[in-house]
Short mmCIF file of C-alpha atoms in Angstrom, two decimals:
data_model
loop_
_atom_site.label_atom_id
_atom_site.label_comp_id
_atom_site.label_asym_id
_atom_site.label_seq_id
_atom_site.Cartn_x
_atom_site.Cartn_y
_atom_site.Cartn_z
CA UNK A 21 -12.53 -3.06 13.61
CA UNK A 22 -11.58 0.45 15.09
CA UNK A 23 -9.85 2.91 12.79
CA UNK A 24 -8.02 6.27 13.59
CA UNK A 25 -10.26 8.82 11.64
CA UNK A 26 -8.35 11.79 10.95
CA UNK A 27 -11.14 14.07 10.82
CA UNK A 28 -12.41 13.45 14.49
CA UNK A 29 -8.44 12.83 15.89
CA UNK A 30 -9.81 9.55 17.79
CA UNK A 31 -10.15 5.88 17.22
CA UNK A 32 -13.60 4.88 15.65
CA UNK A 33 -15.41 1.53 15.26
CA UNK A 34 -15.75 1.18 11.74
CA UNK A 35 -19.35 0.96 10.83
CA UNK A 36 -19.92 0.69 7.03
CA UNK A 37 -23.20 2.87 5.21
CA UNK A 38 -24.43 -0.21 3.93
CA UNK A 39 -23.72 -3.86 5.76
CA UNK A 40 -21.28 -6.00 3.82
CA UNK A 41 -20.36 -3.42 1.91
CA UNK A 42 -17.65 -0.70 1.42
CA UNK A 43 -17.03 2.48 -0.52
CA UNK A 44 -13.32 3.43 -0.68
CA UNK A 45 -11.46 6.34 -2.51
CA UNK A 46 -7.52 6.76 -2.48
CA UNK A 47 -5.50 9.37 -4.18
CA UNK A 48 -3.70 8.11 -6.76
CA UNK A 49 -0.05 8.93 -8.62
CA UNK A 50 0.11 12.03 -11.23
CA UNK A 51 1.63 10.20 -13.78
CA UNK A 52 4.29 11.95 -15.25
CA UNK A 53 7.61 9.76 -13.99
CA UNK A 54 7.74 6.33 -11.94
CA UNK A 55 7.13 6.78 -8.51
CA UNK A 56 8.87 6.59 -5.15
CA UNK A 57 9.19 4.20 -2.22
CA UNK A 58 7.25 7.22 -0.08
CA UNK A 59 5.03 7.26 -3.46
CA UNK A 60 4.37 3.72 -2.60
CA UNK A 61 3.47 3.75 1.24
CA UNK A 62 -0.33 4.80 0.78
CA UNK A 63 -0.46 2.07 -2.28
CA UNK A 64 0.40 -0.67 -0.01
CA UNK A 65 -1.10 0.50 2.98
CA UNK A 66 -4.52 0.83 1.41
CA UNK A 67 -4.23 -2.09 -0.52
CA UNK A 68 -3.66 -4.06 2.51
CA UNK A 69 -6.74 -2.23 3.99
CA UNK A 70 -8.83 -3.49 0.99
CA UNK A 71 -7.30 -6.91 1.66
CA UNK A 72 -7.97 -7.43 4.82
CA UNK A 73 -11.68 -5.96 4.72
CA UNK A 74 -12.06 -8.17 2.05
CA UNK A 75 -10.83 -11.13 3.83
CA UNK A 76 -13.12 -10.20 6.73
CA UNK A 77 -16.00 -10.52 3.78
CA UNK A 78 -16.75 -7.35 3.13
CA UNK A 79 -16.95 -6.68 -1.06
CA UNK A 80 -15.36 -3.51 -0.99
CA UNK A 81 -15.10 -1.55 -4.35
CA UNK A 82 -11.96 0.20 -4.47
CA UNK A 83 -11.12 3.17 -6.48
CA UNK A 84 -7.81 4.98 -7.37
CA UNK A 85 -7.70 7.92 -9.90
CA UNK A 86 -4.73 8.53 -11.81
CA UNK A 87 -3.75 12.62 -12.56
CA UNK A 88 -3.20 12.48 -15.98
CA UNK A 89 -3.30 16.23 -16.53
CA UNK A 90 -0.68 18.30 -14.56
CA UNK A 91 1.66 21.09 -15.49
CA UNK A 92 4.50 18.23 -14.42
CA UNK A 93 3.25 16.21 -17.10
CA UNK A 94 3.14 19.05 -19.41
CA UNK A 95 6.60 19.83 -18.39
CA UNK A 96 8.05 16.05 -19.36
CA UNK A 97 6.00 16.33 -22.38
CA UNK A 98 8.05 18.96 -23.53
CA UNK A 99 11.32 17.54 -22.10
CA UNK A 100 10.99 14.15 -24.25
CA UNK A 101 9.27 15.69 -27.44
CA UNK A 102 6.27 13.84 -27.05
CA UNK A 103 2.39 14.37 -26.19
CA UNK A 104 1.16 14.89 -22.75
CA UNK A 105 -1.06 11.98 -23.39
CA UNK A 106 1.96 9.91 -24.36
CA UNK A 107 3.82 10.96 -21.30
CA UNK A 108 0.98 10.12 -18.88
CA UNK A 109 0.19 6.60 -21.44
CA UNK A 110 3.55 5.74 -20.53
CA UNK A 111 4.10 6.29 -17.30
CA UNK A 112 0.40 4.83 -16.05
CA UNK A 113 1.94 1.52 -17.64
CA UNK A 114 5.23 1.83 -15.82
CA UNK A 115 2.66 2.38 -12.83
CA UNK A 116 0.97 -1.23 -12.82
CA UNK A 117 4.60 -2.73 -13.59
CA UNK A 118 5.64 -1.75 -9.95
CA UNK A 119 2.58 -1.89 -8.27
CA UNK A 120 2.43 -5.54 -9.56
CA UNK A 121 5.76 -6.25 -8.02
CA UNK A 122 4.45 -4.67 -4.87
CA UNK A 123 1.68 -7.34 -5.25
CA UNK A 124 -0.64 -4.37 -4.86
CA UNK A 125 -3.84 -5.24 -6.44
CA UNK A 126 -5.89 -2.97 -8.86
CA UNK A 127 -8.60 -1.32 -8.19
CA UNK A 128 -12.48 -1.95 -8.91
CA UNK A 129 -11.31 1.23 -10.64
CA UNK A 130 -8.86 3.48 -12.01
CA UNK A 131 -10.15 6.61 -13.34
CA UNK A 132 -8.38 9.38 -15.25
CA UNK A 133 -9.03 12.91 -14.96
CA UNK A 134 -8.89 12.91 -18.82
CA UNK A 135 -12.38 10.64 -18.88
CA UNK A 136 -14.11 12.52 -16.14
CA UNK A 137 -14.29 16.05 -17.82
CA UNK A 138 -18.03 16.98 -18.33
CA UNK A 139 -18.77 15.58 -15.16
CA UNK A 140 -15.90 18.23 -13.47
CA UNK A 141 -17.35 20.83 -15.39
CA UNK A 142 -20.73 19.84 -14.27
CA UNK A 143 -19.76 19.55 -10.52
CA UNK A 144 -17.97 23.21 -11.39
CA UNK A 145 -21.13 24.84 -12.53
CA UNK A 146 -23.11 23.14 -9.89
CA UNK A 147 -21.13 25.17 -7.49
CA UNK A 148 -21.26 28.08 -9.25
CA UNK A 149 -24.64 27.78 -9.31
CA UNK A 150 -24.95 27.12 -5.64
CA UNK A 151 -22.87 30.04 -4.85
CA UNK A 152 -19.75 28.84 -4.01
CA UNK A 153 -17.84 28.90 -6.99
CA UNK A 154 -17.18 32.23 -8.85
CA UNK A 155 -15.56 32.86 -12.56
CA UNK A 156 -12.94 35.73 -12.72
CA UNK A 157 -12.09 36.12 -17.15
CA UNK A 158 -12.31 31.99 -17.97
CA UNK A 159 -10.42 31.28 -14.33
CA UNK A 160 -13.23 29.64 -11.72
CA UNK A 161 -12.76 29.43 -7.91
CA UNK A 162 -14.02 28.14 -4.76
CA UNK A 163 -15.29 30.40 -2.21
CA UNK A 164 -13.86 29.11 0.86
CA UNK A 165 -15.73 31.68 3.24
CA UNK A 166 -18.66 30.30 2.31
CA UNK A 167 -18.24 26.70 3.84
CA UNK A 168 -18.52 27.30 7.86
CA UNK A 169 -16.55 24.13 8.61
CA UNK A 170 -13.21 25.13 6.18
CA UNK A 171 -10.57 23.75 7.78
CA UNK A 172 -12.29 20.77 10.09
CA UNK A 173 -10.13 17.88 8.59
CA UNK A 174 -6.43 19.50 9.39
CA UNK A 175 -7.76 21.31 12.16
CA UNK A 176 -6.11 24.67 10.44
CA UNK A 177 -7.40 27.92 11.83
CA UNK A 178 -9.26 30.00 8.84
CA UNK A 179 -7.80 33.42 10.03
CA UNK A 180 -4.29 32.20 10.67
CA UNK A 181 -4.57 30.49 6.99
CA UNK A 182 -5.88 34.08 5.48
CA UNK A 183 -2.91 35.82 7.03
CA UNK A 184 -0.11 33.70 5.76
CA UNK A 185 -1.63 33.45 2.35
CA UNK A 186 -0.89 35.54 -0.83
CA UNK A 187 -2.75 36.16 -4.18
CA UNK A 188 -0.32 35.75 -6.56
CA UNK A 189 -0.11 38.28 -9.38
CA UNK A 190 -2.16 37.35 -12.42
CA UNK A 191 -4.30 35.87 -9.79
CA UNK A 192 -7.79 37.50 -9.39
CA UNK A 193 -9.60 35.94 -6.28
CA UNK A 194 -11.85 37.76 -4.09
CA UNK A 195 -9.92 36.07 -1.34
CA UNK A 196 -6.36 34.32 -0.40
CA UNK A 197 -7.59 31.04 0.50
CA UNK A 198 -9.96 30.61 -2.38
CA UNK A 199 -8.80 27.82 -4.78
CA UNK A 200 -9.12 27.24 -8.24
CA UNK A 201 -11.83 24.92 -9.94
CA UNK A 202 -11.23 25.33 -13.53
CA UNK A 203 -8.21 27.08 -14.72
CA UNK A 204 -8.46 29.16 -18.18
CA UNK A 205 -5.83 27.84 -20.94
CA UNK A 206 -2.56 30.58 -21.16
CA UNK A 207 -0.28 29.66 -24.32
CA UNK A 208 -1.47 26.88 -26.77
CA UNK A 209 0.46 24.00 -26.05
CA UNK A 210 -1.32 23.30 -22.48
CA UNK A 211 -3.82 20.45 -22.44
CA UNK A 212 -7.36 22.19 -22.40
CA UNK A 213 -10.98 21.54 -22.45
CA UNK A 214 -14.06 24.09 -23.91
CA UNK A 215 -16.13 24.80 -21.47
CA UNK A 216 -18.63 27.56 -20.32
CA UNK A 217 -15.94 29.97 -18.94
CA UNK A 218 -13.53 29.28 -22.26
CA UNK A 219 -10.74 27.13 -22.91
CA UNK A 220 -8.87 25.36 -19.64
CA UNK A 221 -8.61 22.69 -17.66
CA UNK A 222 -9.40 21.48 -14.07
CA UNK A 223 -7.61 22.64 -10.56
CA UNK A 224 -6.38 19.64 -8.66
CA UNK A 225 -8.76 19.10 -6.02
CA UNK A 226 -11.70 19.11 -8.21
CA UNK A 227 -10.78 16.34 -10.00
CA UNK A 228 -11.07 13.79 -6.78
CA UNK A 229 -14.02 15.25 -5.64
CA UNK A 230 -15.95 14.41 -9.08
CA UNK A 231 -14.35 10.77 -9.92
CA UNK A 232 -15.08 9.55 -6.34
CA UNK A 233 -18.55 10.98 -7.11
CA UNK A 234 -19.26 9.80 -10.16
CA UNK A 235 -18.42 5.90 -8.61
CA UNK A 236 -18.76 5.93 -5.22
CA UNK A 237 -21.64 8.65 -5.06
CA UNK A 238 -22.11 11.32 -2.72
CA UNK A 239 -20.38 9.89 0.85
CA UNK A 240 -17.69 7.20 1.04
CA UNK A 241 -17.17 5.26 3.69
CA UNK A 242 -13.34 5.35 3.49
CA UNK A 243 -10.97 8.41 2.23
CA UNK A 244 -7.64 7.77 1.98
CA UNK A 245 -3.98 8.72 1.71
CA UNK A 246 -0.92 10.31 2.53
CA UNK A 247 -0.55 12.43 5.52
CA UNK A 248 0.79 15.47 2.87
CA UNK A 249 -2.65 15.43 1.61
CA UNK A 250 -4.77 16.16 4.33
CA UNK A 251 -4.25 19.90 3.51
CA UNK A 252 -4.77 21.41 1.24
CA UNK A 253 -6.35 18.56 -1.51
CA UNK A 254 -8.53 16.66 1.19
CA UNK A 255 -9.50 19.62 3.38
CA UNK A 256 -10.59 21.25 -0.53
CA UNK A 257 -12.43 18.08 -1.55
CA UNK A 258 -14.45 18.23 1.66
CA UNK A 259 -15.23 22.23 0.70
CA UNK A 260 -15.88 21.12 -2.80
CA UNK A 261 -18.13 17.99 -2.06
CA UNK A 262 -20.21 18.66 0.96
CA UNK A 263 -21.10 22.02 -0.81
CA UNK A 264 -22.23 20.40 -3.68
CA UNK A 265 -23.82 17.47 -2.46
CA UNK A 266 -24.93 18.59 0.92
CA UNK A 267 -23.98 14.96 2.81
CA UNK A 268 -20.79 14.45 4.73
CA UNK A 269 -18.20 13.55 2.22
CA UNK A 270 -16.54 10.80 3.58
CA UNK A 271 -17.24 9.02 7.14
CA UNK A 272 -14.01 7.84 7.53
CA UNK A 273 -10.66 9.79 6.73
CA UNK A 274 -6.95 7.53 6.81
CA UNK A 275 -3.51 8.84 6.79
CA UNK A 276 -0.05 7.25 6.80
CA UNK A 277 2.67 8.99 7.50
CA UNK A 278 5.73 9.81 6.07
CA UNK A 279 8.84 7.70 4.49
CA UNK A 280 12.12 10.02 5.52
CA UNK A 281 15.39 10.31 4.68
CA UNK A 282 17.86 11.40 7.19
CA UNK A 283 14.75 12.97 9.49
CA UNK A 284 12.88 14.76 6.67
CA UNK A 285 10.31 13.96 4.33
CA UNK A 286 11.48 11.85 0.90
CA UNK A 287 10.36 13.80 -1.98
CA UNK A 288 11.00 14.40 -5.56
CA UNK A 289 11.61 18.05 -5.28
CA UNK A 290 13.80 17.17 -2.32
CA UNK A 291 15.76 14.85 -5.06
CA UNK A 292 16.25 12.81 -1.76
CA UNK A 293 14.11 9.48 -2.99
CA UNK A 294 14.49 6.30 -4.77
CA UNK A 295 12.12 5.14 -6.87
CA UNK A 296 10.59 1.58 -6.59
CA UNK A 297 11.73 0.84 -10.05
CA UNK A 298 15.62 1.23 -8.94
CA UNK A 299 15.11 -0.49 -5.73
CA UNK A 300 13.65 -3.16 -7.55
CA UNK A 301 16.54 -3.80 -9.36
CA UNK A 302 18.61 -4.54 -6.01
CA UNK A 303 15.41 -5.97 -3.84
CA UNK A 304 13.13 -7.92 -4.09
CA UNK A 305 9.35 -6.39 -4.39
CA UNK A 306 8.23 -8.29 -1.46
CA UNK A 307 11.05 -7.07 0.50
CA UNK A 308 9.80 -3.35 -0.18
CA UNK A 309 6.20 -4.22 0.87
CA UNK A 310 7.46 -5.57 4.30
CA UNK A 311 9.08 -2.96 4.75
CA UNK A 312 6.29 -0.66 4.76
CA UNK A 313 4.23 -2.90 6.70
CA UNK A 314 6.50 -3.47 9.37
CA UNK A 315 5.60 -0.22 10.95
CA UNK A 316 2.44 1.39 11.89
CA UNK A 317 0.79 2.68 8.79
CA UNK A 318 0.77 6.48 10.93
CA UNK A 319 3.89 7.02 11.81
CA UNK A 320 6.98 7.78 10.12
CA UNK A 321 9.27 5.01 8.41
CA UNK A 322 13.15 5.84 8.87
CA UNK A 323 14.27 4.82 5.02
CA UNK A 324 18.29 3.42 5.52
CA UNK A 325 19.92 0.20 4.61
CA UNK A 326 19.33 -1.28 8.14
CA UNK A 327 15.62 -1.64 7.56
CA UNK A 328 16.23 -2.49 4.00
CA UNK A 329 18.47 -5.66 5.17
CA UNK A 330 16.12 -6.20 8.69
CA UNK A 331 13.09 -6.53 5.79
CA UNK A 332 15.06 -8.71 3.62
CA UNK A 333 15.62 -11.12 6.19
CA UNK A 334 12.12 -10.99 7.85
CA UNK A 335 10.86 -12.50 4.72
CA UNK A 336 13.14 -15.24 4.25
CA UNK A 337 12.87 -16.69 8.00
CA UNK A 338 8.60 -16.51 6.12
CA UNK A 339 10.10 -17.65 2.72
CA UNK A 340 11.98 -20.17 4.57
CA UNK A 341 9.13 -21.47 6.26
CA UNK A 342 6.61 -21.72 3.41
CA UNK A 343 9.73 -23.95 1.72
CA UNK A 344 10.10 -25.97 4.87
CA UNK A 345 6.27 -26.91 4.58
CA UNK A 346 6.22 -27.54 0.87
CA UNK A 347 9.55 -30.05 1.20
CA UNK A 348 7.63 -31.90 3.75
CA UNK A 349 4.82 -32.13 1.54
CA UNK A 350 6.56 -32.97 -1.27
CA UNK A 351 8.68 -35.48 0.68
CA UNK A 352 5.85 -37.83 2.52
CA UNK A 353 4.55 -39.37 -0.45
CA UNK A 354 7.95 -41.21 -0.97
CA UNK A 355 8.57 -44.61 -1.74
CA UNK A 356 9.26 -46.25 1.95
CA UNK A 357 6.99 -44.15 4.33
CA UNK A 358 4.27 -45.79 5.48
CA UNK A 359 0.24 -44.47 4.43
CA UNK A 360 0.14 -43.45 8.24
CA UNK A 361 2.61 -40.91 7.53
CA UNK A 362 0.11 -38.97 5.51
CA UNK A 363 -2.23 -38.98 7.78
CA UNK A 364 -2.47 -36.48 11.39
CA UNK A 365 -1.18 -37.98 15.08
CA UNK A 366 -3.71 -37.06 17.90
CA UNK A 367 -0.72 -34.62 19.04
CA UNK A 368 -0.30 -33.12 15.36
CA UNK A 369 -4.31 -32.75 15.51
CA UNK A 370 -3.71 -30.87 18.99
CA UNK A 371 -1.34 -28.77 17.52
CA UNK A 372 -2.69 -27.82 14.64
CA UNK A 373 -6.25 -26.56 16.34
CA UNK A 374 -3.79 -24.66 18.39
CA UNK A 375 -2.14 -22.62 15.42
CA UNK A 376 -6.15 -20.80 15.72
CA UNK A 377 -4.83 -18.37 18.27
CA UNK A 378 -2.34 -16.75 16.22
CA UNK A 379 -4.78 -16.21 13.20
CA UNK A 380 -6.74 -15.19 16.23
CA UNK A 381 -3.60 -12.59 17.36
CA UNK A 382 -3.51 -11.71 14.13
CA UNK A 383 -6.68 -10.42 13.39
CA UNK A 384 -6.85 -8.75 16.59
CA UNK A 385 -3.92 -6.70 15.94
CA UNK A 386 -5.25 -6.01 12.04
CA UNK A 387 -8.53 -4.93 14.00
CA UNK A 388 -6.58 -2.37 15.80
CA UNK A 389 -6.40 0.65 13.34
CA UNK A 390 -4.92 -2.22 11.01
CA UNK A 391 -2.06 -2.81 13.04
CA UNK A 392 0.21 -4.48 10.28
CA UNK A 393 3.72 -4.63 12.57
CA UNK A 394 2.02 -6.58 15.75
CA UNK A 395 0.14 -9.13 12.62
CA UNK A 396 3.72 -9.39 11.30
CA UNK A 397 4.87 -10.76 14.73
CA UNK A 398 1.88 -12.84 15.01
CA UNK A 399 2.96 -14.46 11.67
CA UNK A 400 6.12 -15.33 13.35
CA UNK A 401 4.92 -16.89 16.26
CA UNK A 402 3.05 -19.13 14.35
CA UNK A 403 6.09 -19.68 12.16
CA UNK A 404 7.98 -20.84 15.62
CA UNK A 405 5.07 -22.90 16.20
CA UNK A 406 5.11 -24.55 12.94
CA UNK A 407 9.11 -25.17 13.04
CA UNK A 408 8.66 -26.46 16.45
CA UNK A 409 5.93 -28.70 15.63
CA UNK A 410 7.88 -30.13 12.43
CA UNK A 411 11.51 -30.50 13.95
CA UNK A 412 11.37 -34.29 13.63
CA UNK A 413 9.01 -34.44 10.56
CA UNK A 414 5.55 -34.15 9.90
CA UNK A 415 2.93 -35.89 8.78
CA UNK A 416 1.45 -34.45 4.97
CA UNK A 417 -1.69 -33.18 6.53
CA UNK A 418 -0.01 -31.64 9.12
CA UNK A 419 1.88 -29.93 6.53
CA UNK A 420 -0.30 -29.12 4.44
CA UNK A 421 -2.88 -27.27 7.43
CA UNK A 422 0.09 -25.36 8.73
CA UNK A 423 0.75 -23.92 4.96
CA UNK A 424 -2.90 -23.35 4.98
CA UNK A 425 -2.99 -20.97 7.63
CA UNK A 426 0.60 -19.59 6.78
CA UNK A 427 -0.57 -18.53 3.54
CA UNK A 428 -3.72 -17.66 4.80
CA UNK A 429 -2.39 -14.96 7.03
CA UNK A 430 0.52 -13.69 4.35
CA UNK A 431 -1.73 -13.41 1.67
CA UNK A 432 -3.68 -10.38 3.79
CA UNK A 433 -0.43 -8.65 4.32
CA UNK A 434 0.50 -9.29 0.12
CA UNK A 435 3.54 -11.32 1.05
CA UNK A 436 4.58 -14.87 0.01
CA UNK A 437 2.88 -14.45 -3.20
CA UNK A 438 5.30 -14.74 -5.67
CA UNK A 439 6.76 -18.10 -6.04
CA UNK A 440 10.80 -17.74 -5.41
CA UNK A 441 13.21 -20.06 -7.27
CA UNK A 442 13.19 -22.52 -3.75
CA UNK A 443 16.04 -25.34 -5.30
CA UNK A 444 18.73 -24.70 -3.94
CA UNK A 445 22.35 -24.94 -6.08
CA UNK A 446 24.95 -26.89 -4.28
CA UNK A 447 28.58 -26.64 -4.61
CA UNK A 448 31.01 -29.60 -4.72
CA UNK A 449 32.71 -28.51 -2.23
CA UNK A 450 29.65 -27.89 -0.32
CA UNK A 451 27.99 -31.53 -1.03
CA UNK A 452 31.52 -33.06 0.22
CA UNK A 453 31.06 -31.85 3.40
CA UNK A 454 27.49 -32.33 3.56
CA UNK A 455 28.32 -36.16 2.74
CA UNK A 456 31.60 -35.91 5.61
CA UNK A 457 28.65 -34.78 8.06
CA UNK A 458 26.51 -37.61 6.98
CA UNK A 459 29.14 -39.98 7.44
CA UNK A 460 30.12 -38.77 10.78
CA UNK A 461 26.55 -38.81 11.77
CA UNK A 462 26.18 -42.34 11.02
CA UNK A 463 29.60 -42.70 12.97
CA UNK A 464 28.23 -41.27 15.83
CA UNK A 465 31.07 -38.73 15.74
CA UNK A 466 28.56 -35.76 16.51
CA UNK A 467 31.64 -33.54 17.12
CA UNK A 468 32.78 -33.94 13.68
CA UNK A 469 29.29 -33.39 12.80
CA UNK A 470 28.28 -30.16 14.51
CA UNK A 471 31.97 -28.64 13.58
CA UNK A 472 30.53 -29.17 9.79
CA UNK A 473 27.08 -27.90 10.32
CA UNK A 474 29.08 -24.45 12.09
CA UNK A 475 31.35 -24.27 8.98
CA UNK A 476 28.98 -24.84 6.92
CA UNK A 477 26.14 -21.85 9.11
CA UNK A 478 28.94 -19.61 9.03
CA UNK A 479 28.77 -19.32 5.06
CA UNK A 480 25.15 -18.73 5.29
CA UNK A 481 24.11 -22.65 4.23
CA UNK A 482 21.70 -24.07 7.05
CA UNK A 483 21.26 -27.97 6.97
CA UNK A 484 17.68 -28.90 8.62
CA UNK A 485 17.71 -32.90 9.70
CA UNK A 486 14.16 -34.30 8.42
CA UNK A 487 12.84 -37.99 8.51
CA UNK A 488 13.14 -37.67 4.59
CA UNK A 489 16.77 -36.81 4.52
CA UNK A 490 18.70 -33.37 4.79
CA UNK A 491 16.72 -30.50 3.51
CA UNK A 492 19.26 -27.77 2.86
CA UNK A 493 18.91 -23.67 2.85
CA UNK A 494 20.22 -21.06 1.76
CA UNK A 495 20.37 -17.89 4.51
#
């Protein structure tokens, strides 16, 4: 597998620490309101990354913090009259809700800044210690002139940083792009810690740099997340880390880019997002996750209705074809067809052994910087396989080895795994002329026939013709 690393701007063959085995960090939500659809894009990405790694046999252990302490969540805290803890309680459980309907999986684990805080004051000393940390009256921060490669991950200039920067008042650095470790408490009602330079809590970046630490250990084979990250947090975890620890931080650094609105970034300060948990109440989940898949996980996603709809209906032509599968199934064990019905033909054999070049397509295209758009069209290719292969029937092995693969393939990308009310309610109306088109059928009045099937098409009702009778779907 080759994967674009960030931090060298090129393609890489991905070569694990320790064979079989892989270390992987991704930033996780601050939890202080339900997040949005650009929220979501490093969730599923990553998640598909783990999948797929995973399905390759790697045992990967995954692990994806949650901010729990944040002036935002102090902020809300305030605004509904409740604890901070409540707030971020609340909103970690509205978390797994969506990321459940996402059919993003949880990590090996979830830590919270709130459980990690004598090991961030320990990696704060340890810097301080070292040199690179300094405490100005309870405040701490990182000396960013001291780490030669400052700026190696974004590929920011040092001296063009310094110019454009500012200490802000209150602020006493020794220099603009220095960045704060520990922060020292101001009015009572922020969340705060004792420590050895008072009262306060962590910066930001700090927080990452010790939880990935303190599971994954010093260097990870895999840093991830959104392409707004890569500077300032990432290129300050690097600073933090390599300083402490003295090893490279992470071998491998992964970015996706950017759901917009209109041509510019969707953000909550913006106020120009939707959050999952809306869209979820007009979409389905699995809709949203194709969506973000059916791009390349580093470049921008155009967020409109079009590729809301083009999403919706790329996973019912798969929905469509896992039903197809399951009806013949279901359908050759019936009273009247024969025991060699269950069984393979020599040419269903053939075909079937052929179905191995799309998984084949598939993984190639995954192994490409995980190339989820080009493994989405090699699911469909196999789908036109499978409906080509089945048109007149199929036997229940047959079936049953093209769902095998089908599923085999989906479950990678997340999709097809929650099971969709498939019976399908039909009208009076609708079963009249179902029965007409039967009739005519059997008439040989094909005319009459296809004129139904047309009527019928144009009010989004497809009829498929199977050895086991009319199988009928809804578009």
């Amino acid at each position: 597998m080759r994967i674009y690393n960030t931090l060298t701007r090129k393609k890489e063959e991905f070569i694990p620490q320790e064979e079989g085995k892989v270390k992987m960090y991704v930033c996780g939500p601050t939890v202080y309101n339900f997040f949005h659809i650009g929220n979501a894009r490093p969730f599923v990405v990553f998640d598909t990354m783990r999948k797929y790694l995973e399905y390759k046999g790697y045992k990967v252990k995954f692990v994806q913090n949650f901010t729990d302490v944040d002036d935002k969540i102090i902020n809300r805290a305030k605004e509904e009259g409740i604890s901070a803890g409540e707030v971020s309680e609340k909103y970690i459980a509205e978390y797994y809700k969506d990321a459940a309907a996402l059919n993003v999986k949880k990590a090996t684990v979830h830590p919270k800044v709130t459980e990690t805080i004598p090991d961030i004051i320990k990696f704060v000393q340890d810097l301080i210690d070292k040199g690179y940390a300094y405490e100005v009256d309870g405040d701490v921060y990182y000396r960013t002139k001291m780490f030669k490669d400052y700026g190696k991950l974004s590929g920011k200039n040092t001296d063009d940083l310094r110019l454009g920067a500012r200490i802000a008042v209150g602020e006493k650095k020794e220099d603009p792009l220095d960045f704060a470790l520990w922060k020292a408490r101001k009015e009572d009602s922020e969340i705060a810690w004792d420590s050895p330079w008072g009262m306060g809590r962590p910066g930001w970046h700090i927080e990452c740099s010790a939880m990935s630490k303190k599971y994954l250990g010093d260097t990870l084979d895999i840093h991830a997340g959104g392409e707004d990250l890569q500077f300032p947090h990432h290129e300050n975890e690097i600073a933090q880390s390599e300083a402490h620890n003295g090893k490279p931080f992470a071998n491998y650094w992964m970015h996706n880019g950017y759901i917009n609105v209109d041509g510019v970034k969707m953000s909550k300060s913006l106020g120009n997002f939707k959050t999952v948990r809306d869209l979820l109440g007009q979409y389905d989940g699995e809709v949203l996750r194709f969506l973000i898949l059916s791009g390349q996980y580093r470049g921008p996603i155009d967020f409109n209705p079009e590729i809301l709809s083009q999403s919706e209906n790329g996973l019912k032509r798969m929905r469509n074809a896992k039903s197809h599968l399951k009806h013949l199934i279901a359908t050759s064990t019936q009273a009247g067809q024969g025991a060699g019905h269950l069984d393979m033909s020599d040419a269903e054999k053939e075909a079937l052994a052929s179905f191995d070049k799309f998984r084949d397509k598939f993984c190639e295209a995954m192994d490409d910087d995980l190339n989820t758009a080009d493994a989405i069209s090699a699911v469909f290719e196999l789908i036109t396989a499978i409906n080509t292969a089945t048109k007149d029937g199929a036997s229940k092995a047959f079936a049953e080895g093209s769902l095998d693969i089908l599923m085999e393939l989906c479950t990678v990308l997340g999709l097809l795994q929650q099971e969709v009310e498939e019976k399908v309610e039909i009208e009076p109306e609708i079963q009249a002329l179902i029965d007409e088109r039967q009739a005519a059928r059997k008439a040989k009045n094909f005319a009459r026939a296809d004129e139904i099937r047309d009527q019928l098409k144009a009010q989004g009702i497809t009829l498929k013709d199977t050895p086991q009778g009319v199988q009928v779907i809804r578009n």
